[in-house]
XYZ file of C-alpha atoms in Angstrom:
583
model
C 129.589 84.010 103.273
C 126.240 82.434 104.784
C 123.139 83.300 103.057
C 120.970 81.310 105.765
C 119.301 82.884 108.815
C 120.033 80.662 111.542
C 117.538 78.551 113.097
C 116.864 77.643 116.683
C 117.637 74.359 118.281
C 115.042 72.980 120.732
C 116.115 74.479 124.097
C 116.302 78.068 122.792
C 112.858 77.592 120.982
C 111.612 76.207 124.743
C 113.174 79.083 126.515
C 110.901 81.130 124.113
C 107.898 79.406 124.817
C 108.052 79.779 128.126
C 109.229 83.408 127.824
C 105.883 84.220 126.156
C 104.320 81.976 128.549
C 105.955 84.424 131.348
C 104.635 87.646 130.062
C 100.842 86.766 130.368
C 101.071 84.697 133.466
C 97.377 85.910 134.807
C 95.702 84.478 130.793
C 97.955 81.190 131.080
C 96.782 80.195 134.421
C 93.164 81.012 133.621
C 92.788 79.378 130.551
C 94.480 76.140 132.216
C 91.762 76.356 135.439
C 89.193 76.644 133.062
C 90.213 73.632 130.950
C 91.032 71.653 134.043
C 87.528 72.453 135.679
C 86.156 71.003 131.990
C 87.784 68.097 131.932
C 87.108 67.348 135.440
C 83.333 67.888 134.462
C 83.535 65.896 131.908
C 84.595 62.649 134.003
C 81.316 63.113 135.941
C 78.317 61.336 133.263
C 79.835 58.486 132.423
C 80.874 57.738 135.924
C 77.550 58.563 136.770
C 76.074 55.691 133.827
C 78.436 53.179 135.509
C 76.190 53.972 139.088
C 72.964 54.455 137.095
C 73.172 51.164 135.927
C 74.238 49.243 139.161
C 71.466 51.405 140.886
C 68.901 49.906 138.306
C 70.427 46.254 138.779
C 69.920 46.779 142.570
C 66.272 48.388 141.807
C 66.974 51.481 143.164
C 66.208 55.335 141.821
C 68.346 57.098 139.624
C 66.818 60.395 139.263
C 69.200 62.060 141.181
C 71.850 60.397 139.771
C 70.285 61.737 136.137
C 69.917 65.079 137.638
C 73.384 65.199 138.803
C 74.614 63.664 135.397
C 72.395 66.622 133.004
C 73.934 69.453 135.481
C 77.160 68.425 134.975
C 77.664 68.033 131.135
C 75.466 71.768 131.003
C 78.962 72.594 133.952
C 81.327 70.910 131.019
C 79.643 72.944 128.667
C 79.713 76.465 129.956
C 83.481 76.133 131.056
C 84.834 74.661 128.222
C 82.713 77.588 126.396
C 84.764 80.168 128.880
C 88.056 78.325 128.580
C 87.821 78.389 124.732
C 87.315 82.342 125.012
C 89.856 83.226 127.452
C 92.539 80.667 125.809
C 91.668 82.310 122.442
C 92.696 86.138 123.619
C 95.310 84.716 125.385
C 96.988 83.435 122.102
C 96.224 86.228 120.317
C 98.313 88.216 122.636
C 100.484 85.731 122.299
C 100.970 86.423 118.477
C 101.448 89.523 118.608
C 104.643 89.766 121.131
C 105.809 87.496 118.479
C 105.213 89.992 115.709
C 107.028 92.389 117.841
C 109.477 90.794 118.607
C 110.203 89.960 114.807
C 109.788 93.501 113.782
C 112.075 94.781 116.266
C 114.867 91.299 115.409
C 115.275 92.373 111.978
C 115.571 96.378 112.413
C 118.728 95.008 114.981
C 120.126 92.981 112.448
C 123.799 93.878 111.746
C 124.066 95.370 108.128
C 126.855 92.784 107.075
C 123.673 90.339 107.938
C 121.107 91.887 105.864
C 123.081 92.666 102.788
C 124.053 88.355 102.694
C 121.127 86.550 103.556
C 118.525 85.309 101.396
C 115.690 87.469 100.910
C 113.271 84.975 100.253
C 114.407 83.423 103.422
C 113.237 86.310 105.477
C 109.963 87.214 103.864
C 109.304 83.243 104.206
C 109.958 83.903 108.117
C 108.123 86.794 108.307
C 105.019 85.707 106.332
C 104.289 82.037 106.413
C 106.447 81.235 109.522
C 104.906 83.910 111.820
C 101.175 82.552 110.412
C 101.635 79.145 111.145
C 102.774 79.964 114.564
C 100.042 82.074 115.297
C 97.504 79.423 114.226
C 99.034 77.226 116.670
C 98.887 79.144 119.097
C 95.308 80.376 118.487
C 93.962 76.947 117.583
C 96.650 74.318 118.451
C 97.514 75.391 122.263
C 94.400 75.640 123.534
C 93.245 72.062 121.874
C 96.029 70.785 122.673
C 95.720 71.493 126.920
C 92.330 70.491 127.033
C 92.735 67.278 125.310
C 95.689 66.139 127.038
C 94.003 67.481 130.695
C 90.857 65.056 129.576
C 93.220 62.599 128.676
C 95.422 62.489 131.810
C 91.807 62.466 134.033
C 90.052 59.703 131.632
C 93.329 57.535 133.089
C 92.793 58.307 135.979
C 89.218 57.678 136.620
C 89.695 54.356 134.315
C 92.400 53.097 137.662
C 89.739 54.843 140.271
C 87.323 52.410 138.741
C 89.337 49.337 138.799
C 93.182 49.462 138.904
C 92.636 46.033 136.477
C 90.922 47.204 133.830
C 92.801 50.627 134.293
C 96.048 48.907 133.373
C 94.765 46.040 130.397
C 93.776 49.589 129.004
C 96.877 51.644 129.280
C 99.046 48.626 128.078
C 96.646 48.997 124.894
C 97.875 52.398 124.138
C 101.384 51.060 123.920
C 100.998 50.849 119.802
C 100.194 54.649 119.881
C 103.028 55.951 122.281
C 105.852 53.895 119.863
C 104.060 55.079 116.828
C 103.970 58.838 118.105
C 107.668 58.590 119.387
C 108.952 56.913 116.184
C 107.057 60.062 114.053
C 109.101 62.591 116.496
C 111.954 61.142 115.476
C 111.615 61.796 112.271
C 108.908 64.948 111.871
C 111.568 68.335 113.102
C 114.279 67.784 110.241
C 111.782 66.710 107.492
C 109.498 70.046 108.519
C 112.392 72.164 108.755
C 113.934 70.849 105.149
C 110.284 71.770 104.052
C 110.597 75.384 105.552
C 114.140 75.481 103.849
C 112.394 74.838 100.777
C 109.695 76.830 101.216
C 112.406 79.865 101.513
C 114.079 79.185 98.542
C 110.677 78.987 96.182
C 109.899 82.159 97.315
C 113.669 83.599 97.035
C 113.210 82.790 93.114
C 109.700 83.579 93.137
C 110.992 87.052 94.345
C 113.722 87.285 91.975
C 111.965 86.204 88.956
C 109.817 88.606 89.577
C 111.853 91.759 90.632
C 114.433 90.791 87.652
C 111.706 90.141 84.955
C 112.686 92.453 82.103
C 116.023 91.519 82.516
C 115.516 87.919 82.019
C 113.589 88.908 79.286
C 115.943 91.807 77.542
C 119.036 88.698 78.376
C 117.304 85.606 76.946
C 117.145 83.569 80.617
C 113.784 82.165 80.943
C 114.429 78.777 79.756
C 117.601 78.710 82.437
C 115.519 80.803 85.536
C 112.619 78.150 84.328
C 114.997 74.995 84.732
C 116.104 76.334 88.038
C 112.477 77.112 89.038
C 111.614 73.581 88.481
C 114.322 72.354 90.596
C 113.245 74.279 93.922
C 109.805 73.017 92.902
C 110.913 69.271 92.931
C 112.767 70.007 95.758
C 109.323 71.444 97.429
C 107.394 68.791 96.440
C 110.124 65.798 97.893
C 110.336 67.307 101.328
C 106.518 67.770 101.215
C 106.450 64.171 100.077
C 108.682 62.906 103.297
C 106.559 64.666 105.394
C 103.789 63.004 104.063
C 105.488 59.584 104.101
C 105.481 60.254 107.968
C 101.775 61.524 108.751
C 100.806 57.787 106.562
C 102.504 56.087 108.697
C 101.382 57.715 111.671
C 97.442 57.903 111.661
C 97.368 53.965 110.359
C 98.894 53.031 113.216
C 96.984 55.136 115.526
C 93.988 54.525 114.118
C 94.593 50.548 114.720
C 95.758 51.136 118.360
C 92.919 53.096 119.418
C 90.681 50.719 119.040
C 92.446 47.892 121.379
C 92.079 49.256 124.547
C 87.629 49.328 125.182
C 88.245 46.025 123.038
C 90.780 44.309 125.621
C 88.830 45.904 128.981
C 85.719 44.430 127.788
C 86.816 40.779 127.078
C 88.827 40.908 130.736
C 86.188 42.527 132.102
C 83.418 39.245 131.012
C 86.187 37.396 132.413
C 86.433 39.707 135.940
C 82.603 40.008 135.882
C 81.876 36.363 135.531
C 84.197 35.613 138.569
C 82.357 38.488 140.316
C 85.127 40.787 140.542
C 83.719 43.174 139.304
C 80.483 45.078 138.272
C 79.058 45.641 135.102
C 78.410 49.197 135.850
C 82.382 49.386 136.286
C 82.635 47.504 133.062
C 80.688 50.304 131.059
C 81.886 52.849 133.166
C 85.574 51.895 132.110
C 85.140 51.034 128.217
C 83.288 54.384 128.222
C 86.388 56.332 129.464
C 88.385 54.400 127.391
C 86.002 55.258 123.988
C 85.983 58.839 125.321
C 90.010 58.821 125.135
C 89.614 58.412 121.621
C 88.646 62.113 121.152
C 91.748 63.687 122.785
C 94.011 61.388 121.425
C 93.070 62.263 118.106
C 92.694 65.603 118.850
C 96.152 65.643 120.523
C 97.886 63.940 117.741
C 96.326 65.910 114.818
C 97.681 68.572 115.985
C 100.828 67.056 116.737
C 101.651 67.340 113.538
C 100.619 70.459 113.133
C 103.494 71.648 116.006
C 106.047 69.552 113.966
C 105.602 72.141 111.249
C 104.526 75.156 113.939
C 107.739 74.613 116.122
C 110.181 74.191 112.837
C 108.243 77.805 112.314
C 108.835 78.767 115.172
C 112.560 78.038 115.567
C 113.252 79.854 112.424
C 111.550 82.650 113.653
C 113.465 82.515 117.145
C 116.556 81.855 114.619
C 116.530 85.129 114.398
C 117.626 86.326 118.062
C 121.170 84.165 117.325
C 123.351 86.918 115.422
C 121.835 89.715 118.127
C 122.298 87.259 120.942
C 125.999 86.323 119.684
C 126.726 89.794 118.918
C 129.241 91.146 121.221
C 128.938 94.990 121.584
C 132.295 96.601 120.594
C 133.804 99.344 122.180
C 133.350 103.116 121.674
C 135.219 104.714 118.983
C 138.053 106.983 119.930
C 137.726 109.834 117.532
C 136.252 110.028 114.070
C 139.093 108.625 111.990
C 138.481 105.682 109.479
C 141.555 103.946 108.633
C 141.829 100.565 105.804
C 145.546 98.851 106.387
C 146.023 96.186 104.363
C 142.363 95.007 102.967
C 141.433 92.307 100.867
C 137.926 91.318 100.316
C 136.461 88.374 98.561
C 132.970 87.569 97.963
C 132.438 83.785 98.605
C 133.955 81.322 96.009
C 135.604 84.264 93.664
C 138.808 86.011 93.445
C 140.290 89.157 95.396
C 137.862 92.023 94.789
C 139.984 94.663 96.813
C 143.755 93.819 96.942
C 146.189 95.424 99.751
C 143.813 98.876 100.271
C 145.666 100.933 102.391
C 143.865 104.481 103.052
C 142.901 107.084 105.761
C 139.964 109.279 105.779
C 140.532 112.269 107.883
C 137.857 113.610 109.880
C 135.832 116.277 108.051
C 137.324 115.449 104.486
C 135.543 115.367 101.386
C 136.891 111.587 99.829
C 135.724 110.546 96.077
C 136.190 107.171 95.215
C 136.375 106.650 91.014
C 137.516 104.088 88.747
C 136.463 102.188 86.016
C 133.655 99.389 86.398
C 134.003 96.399 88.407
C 137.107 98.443 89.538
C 135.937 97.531 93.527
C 134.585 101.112 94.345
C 131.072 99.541 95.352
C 133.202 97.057 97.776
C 135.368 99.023 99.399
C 132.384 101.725 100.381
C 130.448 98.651 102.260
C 134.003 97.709 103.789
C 134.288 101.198 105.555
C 130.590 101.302 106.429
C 131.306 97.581 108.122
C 128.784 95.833 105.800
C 131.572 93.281 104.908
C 134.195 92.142 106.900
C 137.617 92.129 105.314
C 139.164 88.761 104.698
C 142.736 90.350 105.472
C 143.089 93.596 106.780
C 141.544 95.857 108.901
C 139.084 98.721 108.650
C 138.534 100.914 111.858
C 136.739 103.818 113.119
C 138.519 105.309 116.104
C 140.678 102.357 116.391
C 137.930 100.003 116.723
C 136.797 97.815 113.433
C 133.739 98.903 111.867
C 132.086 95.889 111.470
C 132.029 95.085 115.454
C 130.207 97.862 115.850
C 126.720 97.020 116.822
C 123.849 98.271 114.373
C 122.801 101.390 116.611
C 126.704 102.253 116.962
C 127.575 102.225 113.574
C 124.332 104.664 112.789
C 125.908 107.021 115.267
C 128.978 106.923 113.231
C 128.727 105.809 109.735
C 125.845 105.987 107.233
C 125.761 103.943 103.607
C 123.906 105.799 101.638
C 123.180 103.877 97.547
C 120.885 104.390 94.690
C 118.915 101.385 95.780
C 116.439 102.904 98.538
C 113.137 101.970 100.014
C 109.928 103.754 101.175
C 107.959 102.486 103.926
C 104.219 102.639 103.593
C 102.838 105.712 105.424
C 102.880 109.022 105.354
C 105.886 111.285 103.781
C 106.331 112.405 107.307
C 106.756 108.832 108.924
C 109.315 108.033 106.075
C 111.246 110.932 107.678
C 110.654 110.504 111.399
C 113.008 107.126 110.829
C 115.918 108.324 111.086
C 115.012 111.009 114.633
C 111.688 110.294 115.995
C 112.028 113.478 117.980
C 112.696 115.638 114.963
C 109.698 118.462 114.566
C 108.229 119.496 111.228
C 110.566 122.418 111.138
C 113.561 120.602 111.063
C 112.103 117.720 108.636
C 111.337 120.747 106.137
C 114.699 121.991 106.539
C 116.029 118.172 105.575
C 113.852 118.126 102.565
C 114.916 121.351 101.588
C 118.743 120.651 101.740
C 117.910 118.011 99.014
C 115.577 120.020 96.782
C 112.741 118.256 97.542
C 110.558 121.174 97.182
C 107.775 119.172 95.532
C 106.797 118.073 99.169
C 104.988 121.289 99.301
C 103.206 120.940 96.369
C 100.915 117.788 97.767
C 97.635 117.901 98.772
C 98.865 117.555 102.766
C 102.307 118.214 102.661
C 104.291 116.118 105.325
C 101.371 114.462 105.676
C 100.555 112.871 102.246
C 100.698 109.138 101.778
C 103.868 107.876 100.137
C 104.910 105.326 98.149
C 107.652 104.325 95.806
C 104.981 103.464 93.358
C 103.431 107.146 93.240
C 106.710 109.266 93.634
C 108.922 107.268 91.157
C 112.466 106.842 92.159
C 114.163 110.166 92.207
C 112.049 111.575 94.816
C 112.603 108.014 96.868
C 115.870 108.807 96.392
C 115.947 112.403 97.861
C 113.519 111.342 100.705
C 116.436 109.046 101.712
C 118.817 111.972 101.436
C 117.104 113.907 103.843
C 116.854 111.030 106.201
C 120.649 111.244 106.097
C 120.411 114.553 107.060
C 118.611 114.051 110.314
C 119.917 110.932 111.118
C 123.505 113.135 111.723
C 126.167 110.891 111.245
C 130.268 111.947 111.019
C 130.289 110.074 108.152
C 128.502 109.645 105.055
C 129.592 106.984 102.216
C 127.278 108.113 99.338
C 127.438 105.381 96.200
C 125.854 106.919 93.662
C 123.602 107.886 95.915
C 122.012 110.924 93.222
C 122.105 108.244 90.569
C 118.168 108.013 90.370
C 118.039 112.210 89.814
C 118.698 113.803 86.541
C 122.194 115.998 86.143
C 120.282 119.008 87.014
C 118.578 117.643 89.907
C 121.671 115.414 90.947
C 123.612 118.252 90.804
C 121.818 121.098 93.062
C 121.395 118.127 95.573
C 125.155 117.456 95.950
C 125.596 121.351 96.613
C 122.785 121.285 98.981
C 124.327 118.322 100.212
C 127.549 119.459 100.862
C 126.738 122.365 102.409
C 124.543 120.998 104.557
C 127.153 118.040 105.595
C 129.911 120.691 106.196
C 131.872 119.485 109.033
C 131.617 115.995 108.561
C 133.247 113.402 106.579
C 132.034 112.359 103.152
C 132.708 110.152 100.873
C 131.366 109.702 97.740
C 131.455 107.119 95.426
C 130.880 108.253 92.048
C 130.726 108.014 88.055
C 130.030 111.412 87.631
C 133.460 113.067 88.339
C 132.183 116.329 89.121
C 131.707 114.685 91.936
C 135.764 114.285 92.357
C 136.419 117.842 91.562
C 134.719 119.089 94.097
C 136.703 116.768 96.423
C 139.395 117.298 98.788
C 141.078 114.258 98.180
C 140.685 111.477 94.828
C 141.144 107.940 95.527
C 141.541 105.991 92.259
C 140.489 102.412 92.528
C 141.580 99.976 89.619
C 141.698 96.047 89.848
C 140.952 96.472 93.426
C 143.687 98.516 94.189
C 144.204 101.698 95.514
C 146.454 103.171 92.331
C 146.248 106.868 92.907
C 145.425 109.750 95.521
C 145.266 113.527 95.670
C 143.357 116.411 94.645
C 141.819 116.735 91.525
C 144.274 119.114 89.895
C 147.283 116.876 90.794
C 145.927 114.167 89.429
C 144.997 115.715 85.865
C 148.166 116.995 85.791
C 150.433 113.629 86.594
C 148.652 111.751 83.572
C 148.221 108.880 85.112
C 144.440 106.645 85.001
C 142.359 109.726 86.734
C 143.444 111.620 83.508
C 142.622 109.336 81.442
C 138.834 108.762 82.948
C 138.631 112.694 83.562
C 139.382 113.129 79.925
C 136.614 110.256 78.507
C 134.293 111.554 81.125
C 134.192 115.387 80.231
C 134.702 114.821 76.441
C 132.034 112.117 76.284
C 129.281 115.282 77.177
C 128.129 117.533 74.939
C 128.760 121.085 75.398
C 125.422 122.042 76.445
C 124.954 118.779 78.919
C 128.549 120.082 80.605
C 126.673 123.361 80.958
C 123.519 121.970 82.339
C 125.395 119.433 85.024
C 127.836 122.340 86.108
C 125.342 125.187 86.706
């Protein structure tokens, strides 16, 4: 299965552009008046020099013409002070539909997405990506406009002056429009192989991290170091190639830039000792032509800069492509979950679940046991439509789970692990997640279901700050509980979901749980087969397969693998831990 997000090709990354552009229409079109009014100030003073110094060759006065020439570079001033401001606010509003729209793209993920991909990958998008756009957009966008309006007026006016010189001077910019074309070319794969590999540095960075006593405890740091170093290298290559192409780039600019005032004043001795021209128009010309030089520079340093913004941004608008390809599937017809015929493979391995065949009837209470690595785990995120089956179907209602669209499948089916997460806040906003509209009553009633009494016993209750850090991993765990709880689903798949709580704790949660869940379909996926007895129904799991069913009693009695683990289970306890986890 694919680990990579997608990533947006040009035209969707353009549609998105010009979507943001759309929802601040009034800020758009001032900050481009603004700029334009600059620019066209800015055109004024050295026309004005061109007629100051024909006026002085003719012996005229030029203190209006000096007047006029002082007022307009304090107009130039003021607007492009103005157009800076409102371009500024207009990109920062900018940014933040982006970080919106992010937020809300990777709460609609589908699960089956979520569980595969990379998480490096995503916090790289989330982080660096949405940063780099946001500079652009703040710093880039605004530079950008004004330089190319100043730009597109300088060649203008050059032409106004004298169509001539106008063109020996845009045939010198030639060298710059191949080099900038030929760096295009090249700049959006390089940039997004550097984004790639920016991903994957911080996917191991992450691991490392999370997984650090465990490479200790197992001996891998000399192998996670080795395969550190690799990412690194292959970092510091496509950092290298992008490089290669910014070097070749600003050389070649650099040389270019300097051809055109060079070529309009050597025509222009010629034109101006035939008489064709003036030797204000002269000065007037090579001085729009040495005044291009700012934009252009300005306009292609930050060129590159939108090679590596727009790579950002398409992985950030990469996003949008499993919600936008996502077909919504139809409504479930009843509360039934039915597995005919599964098989399951995680990518490059063997059959993990083999031929599953099972129906959960509404309302039952299902446990799941086996023996490790027997495919318990597997088939739970198969029935909660986390993975797709490679054969085989798994339904709810006759429709496969895993069509369902992520606010469907929380209407019907919740997968519930030991692995949880608290969001920073209060204990109170941890809660409202799963029902906004649920009132403090009914939260209290969710938290009491799972014995989370200790709620009561902080300094403001549903109030407090929370974090995973200052509750430790039980209580986590029992906060996600009661999010189950008002969440509502039919069904529940709990994996070891009371793992994190001790016996006692575990214990008076499942009651709590199960009395509370009444009604509704549960299954639970367990090593603690107290957890079975209580069930209606056993499924046996060994292999991958499906290799026994019934009640708890039955399948003592028959002798078969259930007795066998029942037997190791409850004799591996001591007599007083039996009490303790039974009471």
């Amino acid at each position: 299965m694919n680990r990579d997000l997608p990533i947006a090709d040009r035209r969707q990354v353009r549609r998105a552009a010009l979507r943001l552009v759309r929802r601040d229409v009034p800020g758009f079109t001032a900050t481009l008046l603004l700029n334009s009014l600059a620019a066209a100030a800015a055109l004024v003073s050295p026309w004005l020099l061109g007629r100051i110094i024909d006026s002085i060759s003719a012996g005229d006065t030029v203190d209006l013409l000096a007047a006029i020439a002082v007022g307009a570079a304090l107009a130039q001033l003021v607007l492009s002070r103005y157009a800076e401001k409102v371009g500024t606010r207009f990109s920062e509003r900018v940014q933040e539909h982006i970080r919106a729209e992010l937020l809300d793209r990777v709460l609609a993920l589908p699960a089956a997405t979520v569980e595969h991909i990379r998480t490096g990958d995503l916090t790289a998008r989330g982080t660096t990506d949405v940063a780099v756009v946001g500079r652009t957009l703040r710093d880039a966008a605004p530079a950008i406009l004004v330089s190319s309006l100043q730009a597109l007026f300088l060649i203008v006016a050059v032409f106004l002056v004298d169509p001539v010189l106008g063109a020996c001077g845009l045939l010198a910019l030639a060298g710059i429009v191949a080099a900038s074309r030929w760096y295009l070319r090249h700049a959006r794969p390089a940039y997004l192989e550097e984004g790639a590999a920016r991903s994957e540095l911080a996917e191991h960075l992450t691991a490392n991290a999370a997984g650090a006593r465990t490479i200790e405890a197992l001996g891998l740091r000399a192998k996670r170091t080795r395969a550190a170093e690799r990412v690194i290298e292959r970092g510091r290559a496509a950092q290298l190639r992008t490089l290669f192409l910014r070097s070749v780039l600003w050389p070649s600019v650099e040389v270019s830039s300097l051809l055109p005032p060079v070529l309009v004043l050597l025509l222009g001795g010629v034109l101006l000792d035939r008489g064709q021209v003036t030797l204000g128009a002269v000065v007037t010309c090579v001085l729009y032509l040495r005044r291009l030089d700012q934009p252009i520079e300005t306009i292609l340093i930050w060129l590159e800069q939108l090679q590596s913004s727009g790579a950002a941004f398409a992985r950030i608008e990469g996003l949008a492509t499993p919600a936008r390809e996502e077909v919504a599937a139809a409504a479930p017809r009843g509360d039934r979950i039915e597995a005919c015929g599964v098989h399951f493979a995680y990518e490059g391995g063997d059959d993990v679940v083999s031929g599953v065949d099972l129906t959960v009837r509404p309302g039952e209470r299902l446990a799941v046991v086996g023996p490790s690595g027997a495919g318990k785990s597997t088939l739970g995120k198969l029935l909660a439509g986390i993975d797709r089956p490679r054969l085989g179907t798994v339904t709810v209602g006759s429709v496969p789970v895993a069509d369902l669209s992520p606010a469907q499948l929380r209407e019907h089916v919740v997968l519930v692990t030991q692995e949880q997460h608290l969001f920073l806040g209060t204990v109170r906003d941890n809660l409202l997640l799963a029902d906004p509209t649920a009132g403090d009553d009914r939260l209290g009633k969710a938290l009491a279901a799972v014995g989370a009494d200790w709620v009561d016993s902080l300094d403001d209750e549903l109030g407090s700050q929370s974090s995973g850090a200052t509750l430790g991993p039980d209580r986590v765990q029992q906060l996600a509980l009661a999010r189950v709880i008002l969440a509502d689903p039919h069904t529940v798949i709990l994996d070891e979901a009371t793992a994190m709580l001790d016996p006692r704790t575990a214990r008076r949660a499942e009651r709590s749980l199960a009395a509370v869940l009444e009604g509704r379909t549960v299954i639970a996926i367990a090593h603690r087969l107290h957890t079975a007895r209580d069930a209606d129904r056993v499924v046996v799991m060994d292999d991958g397969r499906v290799v026994e069913v019934g009640a708890h009693d039955e399948l003592v009695a028959a002798g078969g693998v259930y007795e066998t683990l029942w037997r190791s289970w409850h004799g591996s306890r001591s007599v007083g831990d039996s009490h303790r986890a039974d009471r």
